[in-house]
Structure formats: C-alpha cells, structure tokens
mmCIF file of C-alpha atoms in Angstrom:
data_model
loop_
_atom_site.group_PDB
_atom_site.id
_atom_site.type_symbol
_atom_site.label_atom_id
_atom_site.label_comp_id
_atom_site.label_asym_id
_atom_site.label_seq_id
_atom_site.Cartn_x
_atom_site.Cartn_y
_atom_site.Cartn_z
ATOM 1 C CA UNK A 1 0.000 0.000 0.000
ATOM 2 C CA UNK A 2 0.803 3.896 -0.652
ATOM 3 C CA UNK A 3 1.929 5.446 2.423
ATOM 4 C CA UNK A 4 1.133 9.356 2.998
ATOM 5 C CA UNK A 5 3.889 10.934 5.330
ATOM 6 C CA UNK A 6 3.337 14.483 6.197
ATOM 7 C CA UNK A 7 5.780 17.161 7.792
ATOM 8 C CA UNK A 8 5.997 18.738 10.248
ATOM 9 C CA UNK A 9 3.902 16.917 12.616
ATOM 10 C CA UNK A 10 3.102 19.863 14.483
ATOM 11 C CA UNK A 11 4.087 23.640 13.646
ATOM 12 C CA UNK A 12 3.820 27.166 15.371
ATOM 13 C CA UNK A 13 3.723 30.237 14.008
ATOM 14 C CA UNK A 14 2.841 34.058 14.168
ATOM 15 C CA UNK A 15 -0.209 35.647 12.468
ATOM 16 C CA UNK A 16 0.296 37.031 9.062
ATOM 17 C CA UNK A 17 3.068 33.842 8.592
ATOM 18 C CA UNK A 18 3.369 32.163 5.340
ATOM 19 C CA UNK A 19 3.027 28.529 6.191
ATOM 20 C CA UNK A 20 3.912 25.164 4.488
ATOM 21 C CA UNK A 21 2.358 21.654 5.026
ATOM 22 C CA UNK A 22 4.269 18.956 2.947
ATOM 23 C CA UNK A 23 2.721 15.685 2.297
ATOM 24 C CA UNK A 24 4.778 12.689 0.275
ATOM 25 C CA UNK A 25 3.453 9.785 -0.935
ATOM 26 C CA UNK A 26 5.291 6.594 -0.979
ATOM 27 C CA UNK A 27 5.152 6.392 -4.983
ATOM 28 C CA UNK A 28 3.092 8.480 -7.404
ATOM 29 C CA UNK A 29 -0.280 9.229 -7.204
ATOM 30 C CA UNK A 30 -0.952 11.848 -10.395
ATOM 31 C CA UNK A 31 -2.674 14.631 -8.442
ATOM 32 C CA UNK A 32 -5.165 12.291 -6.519
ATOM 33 C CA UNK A 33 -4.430 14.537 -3.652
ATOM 34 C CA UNK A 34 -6.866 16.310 -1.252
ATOM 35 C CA UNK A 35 -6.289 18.107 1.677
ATOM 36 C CA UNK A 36 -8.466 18.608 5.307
ATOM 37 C CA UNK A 37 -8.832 21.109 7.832
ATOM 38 C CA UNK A 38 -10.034 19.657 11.299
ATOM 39 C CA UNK A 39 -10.514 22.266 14.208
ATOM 40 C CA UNK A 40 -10.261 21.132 17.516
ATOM 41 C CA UNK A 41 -13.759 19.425 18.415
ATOM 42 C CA UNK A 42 -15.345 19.613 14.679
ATOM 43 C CA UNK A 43 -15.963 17.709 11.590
ATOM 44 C CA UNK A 44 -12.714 17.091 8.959
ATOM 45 C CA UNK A 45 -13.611 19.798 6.097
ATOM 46 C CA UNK A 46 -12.234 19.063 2.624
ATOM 47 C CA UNK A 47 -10.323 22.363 1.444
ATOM 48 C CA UNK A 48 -8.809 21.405 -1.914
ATOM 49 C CA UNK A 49 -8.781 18.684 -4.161
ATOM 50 C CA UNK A 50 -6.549 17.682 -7.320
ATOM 51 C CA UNK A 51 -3.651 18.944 -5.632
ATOM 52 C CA UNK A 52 -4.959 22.334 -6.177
ATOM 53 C CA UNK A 53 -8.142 22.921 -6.888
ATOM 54 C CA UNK A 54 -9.449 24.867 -4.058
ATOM 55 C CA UNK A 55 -13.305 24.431 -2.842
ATOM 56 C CA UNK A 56 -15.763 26.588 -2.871
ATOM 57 C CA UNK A 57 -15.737 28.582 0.238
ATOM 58 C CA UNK A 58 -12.460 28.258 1.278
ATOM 59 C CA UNK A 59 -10.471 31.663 1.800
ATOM 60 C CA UNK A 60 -7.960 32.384 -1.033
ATOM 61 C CA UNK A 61 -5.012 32.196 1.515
ATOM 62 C CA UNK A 62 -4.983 28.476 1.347
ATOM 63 C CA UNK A 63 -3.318 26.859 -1.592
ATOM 64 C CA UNK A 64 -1.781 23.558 -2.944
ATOM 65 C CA UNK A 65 0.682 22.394 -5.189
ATOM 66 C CA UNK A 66 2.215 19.297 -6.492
ATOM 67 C CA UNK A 67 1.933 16.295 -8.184
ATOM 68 C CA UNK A 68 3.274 12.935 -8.304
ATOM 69 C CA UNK A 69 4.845 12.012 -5.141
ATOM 70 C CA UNK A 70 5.561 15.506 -3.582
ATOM 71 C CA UNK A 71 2.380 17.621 -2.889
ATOM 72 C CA UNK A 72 2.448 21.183 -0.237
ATOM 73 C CA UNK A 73 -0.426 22.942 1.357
ATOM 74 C CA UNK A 74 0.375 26.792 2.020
ATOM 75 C CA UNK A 75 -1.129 28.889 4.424
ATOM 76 C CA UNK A 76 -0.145 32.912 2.518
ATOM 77 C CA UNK A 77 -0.810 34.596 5.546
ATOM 78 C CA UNK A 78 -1.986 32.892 8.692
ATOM 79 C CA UNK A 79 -4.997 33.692 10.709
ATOM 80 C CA UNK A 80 -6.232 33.096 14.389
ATOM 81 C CA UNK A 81 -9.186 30.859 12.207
ATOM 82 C CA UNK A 82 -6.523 28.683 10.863
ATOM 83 C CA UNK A 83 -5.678 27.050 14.138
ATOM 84 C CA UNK A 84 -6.294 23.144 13.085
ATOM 85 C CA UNK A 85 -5.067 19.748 12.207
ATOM 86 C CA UNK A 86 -4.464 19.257 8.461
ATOM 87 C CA UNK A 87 -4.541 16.106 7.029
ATOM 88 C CA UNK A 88 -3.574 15.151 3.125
ATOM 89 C CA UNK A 89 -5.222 12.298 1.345
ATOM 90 C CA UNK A 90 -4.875 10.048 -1.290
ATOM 91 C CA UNK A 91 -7.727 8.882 -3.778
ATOM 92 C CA UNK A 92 -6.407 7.404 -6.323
ATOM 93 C CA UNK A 93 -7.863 3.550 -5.254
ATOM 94 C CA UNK A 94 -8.161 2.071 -2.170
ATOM 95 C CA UNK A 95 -7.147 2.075 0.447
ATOM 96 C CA UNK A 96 -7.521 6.013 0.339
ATOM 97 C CA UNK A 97 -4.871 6.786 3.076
ATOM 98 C CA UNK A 98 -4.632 10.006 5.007
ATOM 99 C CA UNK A 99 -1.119 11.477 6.245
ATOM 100 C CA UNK A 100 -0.546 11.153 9.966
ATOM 101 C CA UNK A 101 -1.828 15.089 10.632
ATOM 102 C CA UNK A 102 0.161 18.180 10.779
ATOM 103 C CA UNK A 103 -1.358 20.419 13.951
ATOM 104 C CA UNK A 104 -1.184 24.088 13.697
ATOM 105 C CA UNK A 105 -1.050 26.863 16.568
ATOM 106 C CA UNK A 106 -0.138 30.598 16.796
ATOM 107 C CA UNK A 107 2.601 31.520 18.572
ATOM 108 C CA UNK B 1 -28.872 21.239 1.642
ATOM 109 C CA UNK B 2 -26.518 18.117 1.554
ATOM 110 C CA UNK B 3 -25.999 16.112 5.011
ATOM 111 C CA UNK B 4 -25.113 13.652 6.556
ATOM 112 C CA UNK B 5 -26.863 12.584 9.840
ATOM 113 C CA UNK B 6 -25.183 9.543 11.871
ATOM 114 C CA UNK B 7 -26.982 7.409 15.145
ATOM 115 C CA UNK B 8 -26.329 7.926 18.389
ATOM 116 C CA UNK B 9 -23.546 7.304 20.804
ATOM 117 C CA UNK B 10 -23.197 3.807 21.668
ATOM 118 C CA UNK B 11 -21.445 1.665 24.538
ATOM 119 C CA UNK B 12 -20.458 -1.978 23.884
ATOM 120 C CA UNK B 13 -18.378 -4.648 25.603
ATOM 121 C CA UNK B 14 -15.267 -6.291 24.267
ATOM 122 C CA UNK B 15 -16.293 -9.093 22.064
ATOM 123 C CA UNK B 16 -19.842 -7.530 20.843
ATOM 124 C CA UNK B 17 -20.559 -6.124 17.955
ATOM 125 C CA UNK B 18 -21.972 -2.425 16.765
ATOM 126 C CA UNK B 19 -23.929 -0.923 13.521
ATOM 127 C CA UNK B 20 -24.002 2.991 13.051
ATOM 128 C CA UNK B 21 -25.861 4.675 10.665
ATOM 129 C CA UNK B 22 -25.775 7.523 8.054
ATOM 130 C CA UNK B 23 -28.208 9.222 6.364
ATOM 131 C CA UNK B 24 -28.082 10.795 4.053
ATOM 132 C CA UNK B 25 -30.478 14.208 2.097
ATOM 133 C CA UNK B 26 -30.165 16.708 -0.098
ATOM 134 C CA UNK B 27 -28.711 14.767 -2.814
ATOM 135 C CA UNK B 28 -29.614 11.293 -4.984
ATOM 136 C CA UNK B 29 -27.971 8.782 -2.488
ATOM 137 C CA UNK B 30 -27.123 6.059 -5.073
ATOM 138 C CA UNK B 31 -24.730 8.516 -6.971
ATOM 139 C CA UNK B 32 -21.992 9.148 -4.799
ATOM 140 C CA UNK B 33 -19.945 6.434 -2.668
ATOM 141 C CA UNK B 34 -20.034 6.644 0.565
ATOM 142 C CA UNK B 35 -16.706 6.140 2.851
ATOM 143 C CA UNK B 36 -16.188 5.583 6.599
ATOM 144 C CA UNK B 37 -13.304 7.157 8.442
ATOM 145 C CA UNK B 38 -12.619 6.853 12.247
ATOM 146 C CA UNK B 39 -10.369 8.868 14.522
ATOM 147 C CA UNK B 40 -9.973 7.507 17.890
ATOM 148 C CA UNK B 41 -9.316 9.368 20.739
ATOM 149 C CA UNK B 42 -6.632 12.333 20.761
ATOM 150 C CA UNK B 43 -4.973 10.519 17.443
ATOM 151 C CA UNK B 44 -5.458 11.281 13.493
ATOM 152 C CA UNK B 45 -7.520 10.121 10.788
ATOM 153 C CA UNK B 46 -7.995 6.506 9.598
ATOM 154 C CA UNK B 47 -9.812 5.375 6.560
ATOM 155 C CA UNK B 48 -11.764 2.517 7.235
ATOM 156 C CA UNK B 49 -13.210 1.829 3.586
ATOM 157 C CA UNK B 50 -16.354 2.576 1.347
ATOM 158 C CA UNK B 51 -19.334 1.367 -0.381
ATOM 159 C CA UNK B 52 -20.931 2.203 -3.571
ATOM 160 C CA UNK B 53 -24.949 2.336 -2.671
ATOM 161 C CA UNK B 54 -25.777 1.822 -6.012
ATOM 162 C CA UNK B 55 -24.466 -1.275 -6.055
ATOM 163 C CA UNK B 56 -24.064 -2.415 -2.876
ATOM 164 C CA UNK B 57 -20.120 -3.044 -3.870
ATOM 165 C CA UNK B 58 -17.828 -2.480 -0.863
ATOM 166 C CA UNK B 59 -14.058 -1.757 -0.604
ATOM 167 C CA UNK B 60 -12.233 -2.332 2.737
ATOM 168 C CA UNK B 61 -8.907 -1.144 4.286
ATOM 169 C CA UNK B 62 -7.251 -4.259 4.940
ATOM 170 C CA UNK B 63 -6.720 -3.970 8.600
ATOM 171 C CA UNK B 64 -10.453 -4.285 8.680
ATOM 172 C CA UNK B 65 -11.306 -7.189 6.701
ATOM 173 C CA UNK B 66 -13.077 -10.135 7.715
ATOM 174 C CA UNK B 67 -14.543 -7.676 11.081
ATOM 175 C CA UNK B 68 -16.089 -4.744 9.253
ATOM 176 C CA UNK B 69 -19.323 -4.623 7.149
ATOM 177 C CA UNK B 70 -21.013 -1.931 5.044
ATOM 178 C CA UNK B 71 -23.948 -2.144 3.875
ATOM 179 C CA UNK B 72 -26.868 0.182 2.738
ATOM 180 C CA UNK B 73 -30.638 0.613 2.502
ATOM 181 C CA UNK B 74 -31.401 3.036 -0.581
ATOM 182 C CA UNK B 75 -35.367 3.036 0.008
ATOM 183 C CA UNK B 76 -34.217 4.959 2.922
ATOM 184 C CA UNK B 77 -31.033 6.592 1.661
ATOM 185 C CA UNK B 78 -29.078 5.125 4.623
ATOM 186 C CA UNK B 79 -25.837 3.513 5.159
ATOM 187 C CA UNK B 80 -24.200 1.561 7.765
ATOM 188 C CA UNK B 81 -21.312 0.239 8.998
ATOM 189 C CA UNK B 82 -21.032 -2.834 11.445
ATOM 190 C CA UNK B 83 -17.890 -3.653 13.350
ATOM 191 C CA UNK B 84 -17.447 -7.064 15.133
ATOM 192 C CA UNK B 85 -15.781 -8.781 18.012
ATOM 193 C CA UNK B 86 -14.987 -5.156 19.269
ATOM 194 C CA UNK B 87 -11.929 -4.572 21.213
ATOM 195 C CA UNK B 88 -10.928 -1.578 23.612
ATOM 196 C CA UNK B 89 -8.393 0.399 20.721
ATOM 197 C CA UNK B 90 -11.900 0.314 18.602
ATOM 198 C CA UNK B 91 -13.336 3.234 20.776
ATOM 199 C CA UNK B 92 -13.189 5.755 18.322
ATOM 200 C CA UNK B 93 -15.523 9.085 16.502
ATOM 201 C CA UNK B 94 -16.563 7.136 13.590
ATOM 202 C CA UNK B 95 -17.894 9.155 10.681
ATOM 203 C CA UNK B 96 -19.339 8.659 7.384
ATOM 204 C CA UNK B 97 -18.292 10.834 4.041
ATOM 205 C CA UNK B 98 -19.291 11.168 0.768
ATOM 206 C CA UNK B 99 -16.890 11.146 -2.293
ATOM 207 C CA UNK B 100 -17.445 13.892 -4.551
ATOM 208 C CA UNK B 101 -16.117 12.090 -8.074
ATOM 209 C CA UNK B 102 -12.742 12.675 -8.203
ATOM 210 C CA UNK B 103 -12.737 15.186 -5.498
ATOM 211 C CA UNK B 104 -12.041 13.237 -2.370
ATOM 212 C CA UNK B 105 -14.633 13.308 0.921
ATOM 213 C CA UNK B 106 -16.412 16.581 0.599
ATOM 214 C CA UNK B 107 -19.788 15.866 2.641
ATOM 215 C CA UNK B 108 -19.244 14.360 6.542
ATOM 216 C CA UNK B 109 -21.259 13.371 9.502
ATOM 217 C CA UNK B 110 -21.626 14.742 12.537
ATOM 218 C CA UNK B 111 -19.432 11.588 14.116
ATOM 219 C CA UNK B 112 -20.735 8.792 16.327
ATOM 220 C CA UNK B 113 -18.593 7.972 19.678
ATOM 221 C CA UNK B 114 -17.993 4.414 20.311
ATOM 222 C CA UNK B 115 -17.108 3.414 23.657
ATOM 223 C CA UNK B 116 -15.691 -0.526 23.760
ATOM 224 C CA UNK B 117 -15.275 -0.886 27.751
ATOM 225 C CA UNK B 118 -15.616 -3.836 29.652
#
C-alpha cells in the first residue's frame, strides 16, 4: 500500500506567517491529492482537491501544489481561524490513506 | 442542503458487535460512494473503507477485513457500517463521508462515539 507521510507533525507560528504543510506519498499518485482542515472538536472539512483545486468557500489564503509524489499545502498569511489539524489524502484507489496530521497553533 | 446525519452514541463490551448509521439528504444517495473514516481518541484520521450504494459493492482497508461490514438501505437513503468482536483500541468518533467524483470526501457526519469498555 501507498503510504502518505506528512511534515511537520506539528508547527507554530505568528499571524500574518506564510506557512507550508508537505505531504509525500510513498510512490506516485498523479494529483489524486486532497487536503483537510479539522478544528479542535469539529468535523474534517475538505479544502482542496486535485492537488490544487481549491473548494468553494475556502479563503484564497490556502493553496496547494504538487503532483506525483511531492504535494504542499500553504497557508499565505496565517490567521487566528486557521488554528487546526491538516490532514492530506490520497484517492487514487483504495485504500484512500490520510497522512498522519500536521497540527497548527499561533505563537 | 446536503448532510449527513449519523446514530447515536453507543457503549459496547469487548467481544460484541456495533452498527451505526448515516443518512443521508439533499442529494440522490445512489450517486456518490459513501466512505467511513474513524479517529480515535486524541490521534489522526484513519480510513476505514467505502461502499458504492448503487451497487451495494464495498471496498475495505485491509486492517479491517473479515470484522467490518457496510452495507446500505437506498429506500431509505441510509448507510451503515457494522464492526465485530470489538476490542478496547476500537473506541473511536466514527464518521461517514461522501466522495465527490474525483474530489475526495467533501460531505461528513456529525461523528458517532464508540465506547468498547468492559
């Protein structure tokens, strides 16, 4: 099976930061790539798919990139809001494996 | 709108078995497949595996074979998902998710809590 590593596992930063989430996957996956925001006590909330393709709704801050094996998830300018877990995923067959979480605070 | 609705909490003993529920609205149930994910306490996200309620065809992670079951009842636009001979490390949120085509899980329950203590 595909295995989805993600880095950092956990990150702090100031508001206004630019901040980057990369997620690797253990051998290509085209752009089969979506990425989650979970806030503390809530339901996981799908904020882009295709790599980059960013859903409707979500602030224009957030971004993605990549393709392949190497994918990142980029915060332009951080905001108290953005205080979360994110998670990557794979979908490109089963089984549709998530990274292991990157958690984000403000310093 | 689109949602999701999932059962209630539940509390089982080791060995037993449990069966949450989705429901789904706001949409044509049979067109989208329908995934389960759980998250157990304080840890990440785990995909547990999906089934397409148009057919009925499921998909499972392999850690799960052989003790999980989905299933679905499209007169009521409801899915399930059954674990057996539960053990303590299966207390867990469990949710349901719908796949958007090519799109990943863009729909979720609310999350059901499931409590495996003796």
């Amino acid at each position: 099976d595909i295995q989805m590593t993600q880095s950092p596992s956990s990150l702090s930063a100031s508001v206004g930061d630019r901040i980057t989430i990369t997620c690797r996957a253990s051998q290509g996956i085209s752009n089969y790539l979506a990425w989650y925001q979970q806030k503390p006590g809530k339901v996981p909330n799908l904020l882009i798919s295709a790599a980059s393709t960013l859903q409707s709704g979500v602030p224009s801050r957030f971004s993605g990139s990549g393709s392949g094996t190497d994918f990142t998830l980029t915060i332009s300018s951080l905001q108290p809001e953005d205080v979360a877990t994110y998670y990557c995923q794979k979908y490109n067959g089963a089984p549709y494996t998530f990274g292991q979480g990157t958690k984000l605070e403000i310093k | 709108q689109v949602q999701l609705v999932q059962s209630g909490a539940e509390v089982k003993k080791p060995g037993a078995s449990v069966k949450v529920s989705c429901k789904a609205s706001g949409y044509s149930f049979t067109d989208y497949y329908m995934h389960w994910v759980r998250q157990a306490p304080g840890q990440g996200l785990e995909w547990m595996g999906w089934i397409n309620p148009n057919s009925g065809g499921t998909k499972y992670a392999q850690k799960f074979q052989g003790r999980v079951t989905m299933t679905r009842d499209t007169s009521i636009s409801t899915a399930y998902m059954e674990v057996s001979r539960l053990r303590s490390d299966d207390t867990a949120l469990y949710f349901c998710a719908r796949e958007k085509p090519g799109d990943g899980l863009d729909v979720w329950g609310q999350g059901t809590t499931v409590t495996v203590s003796s």
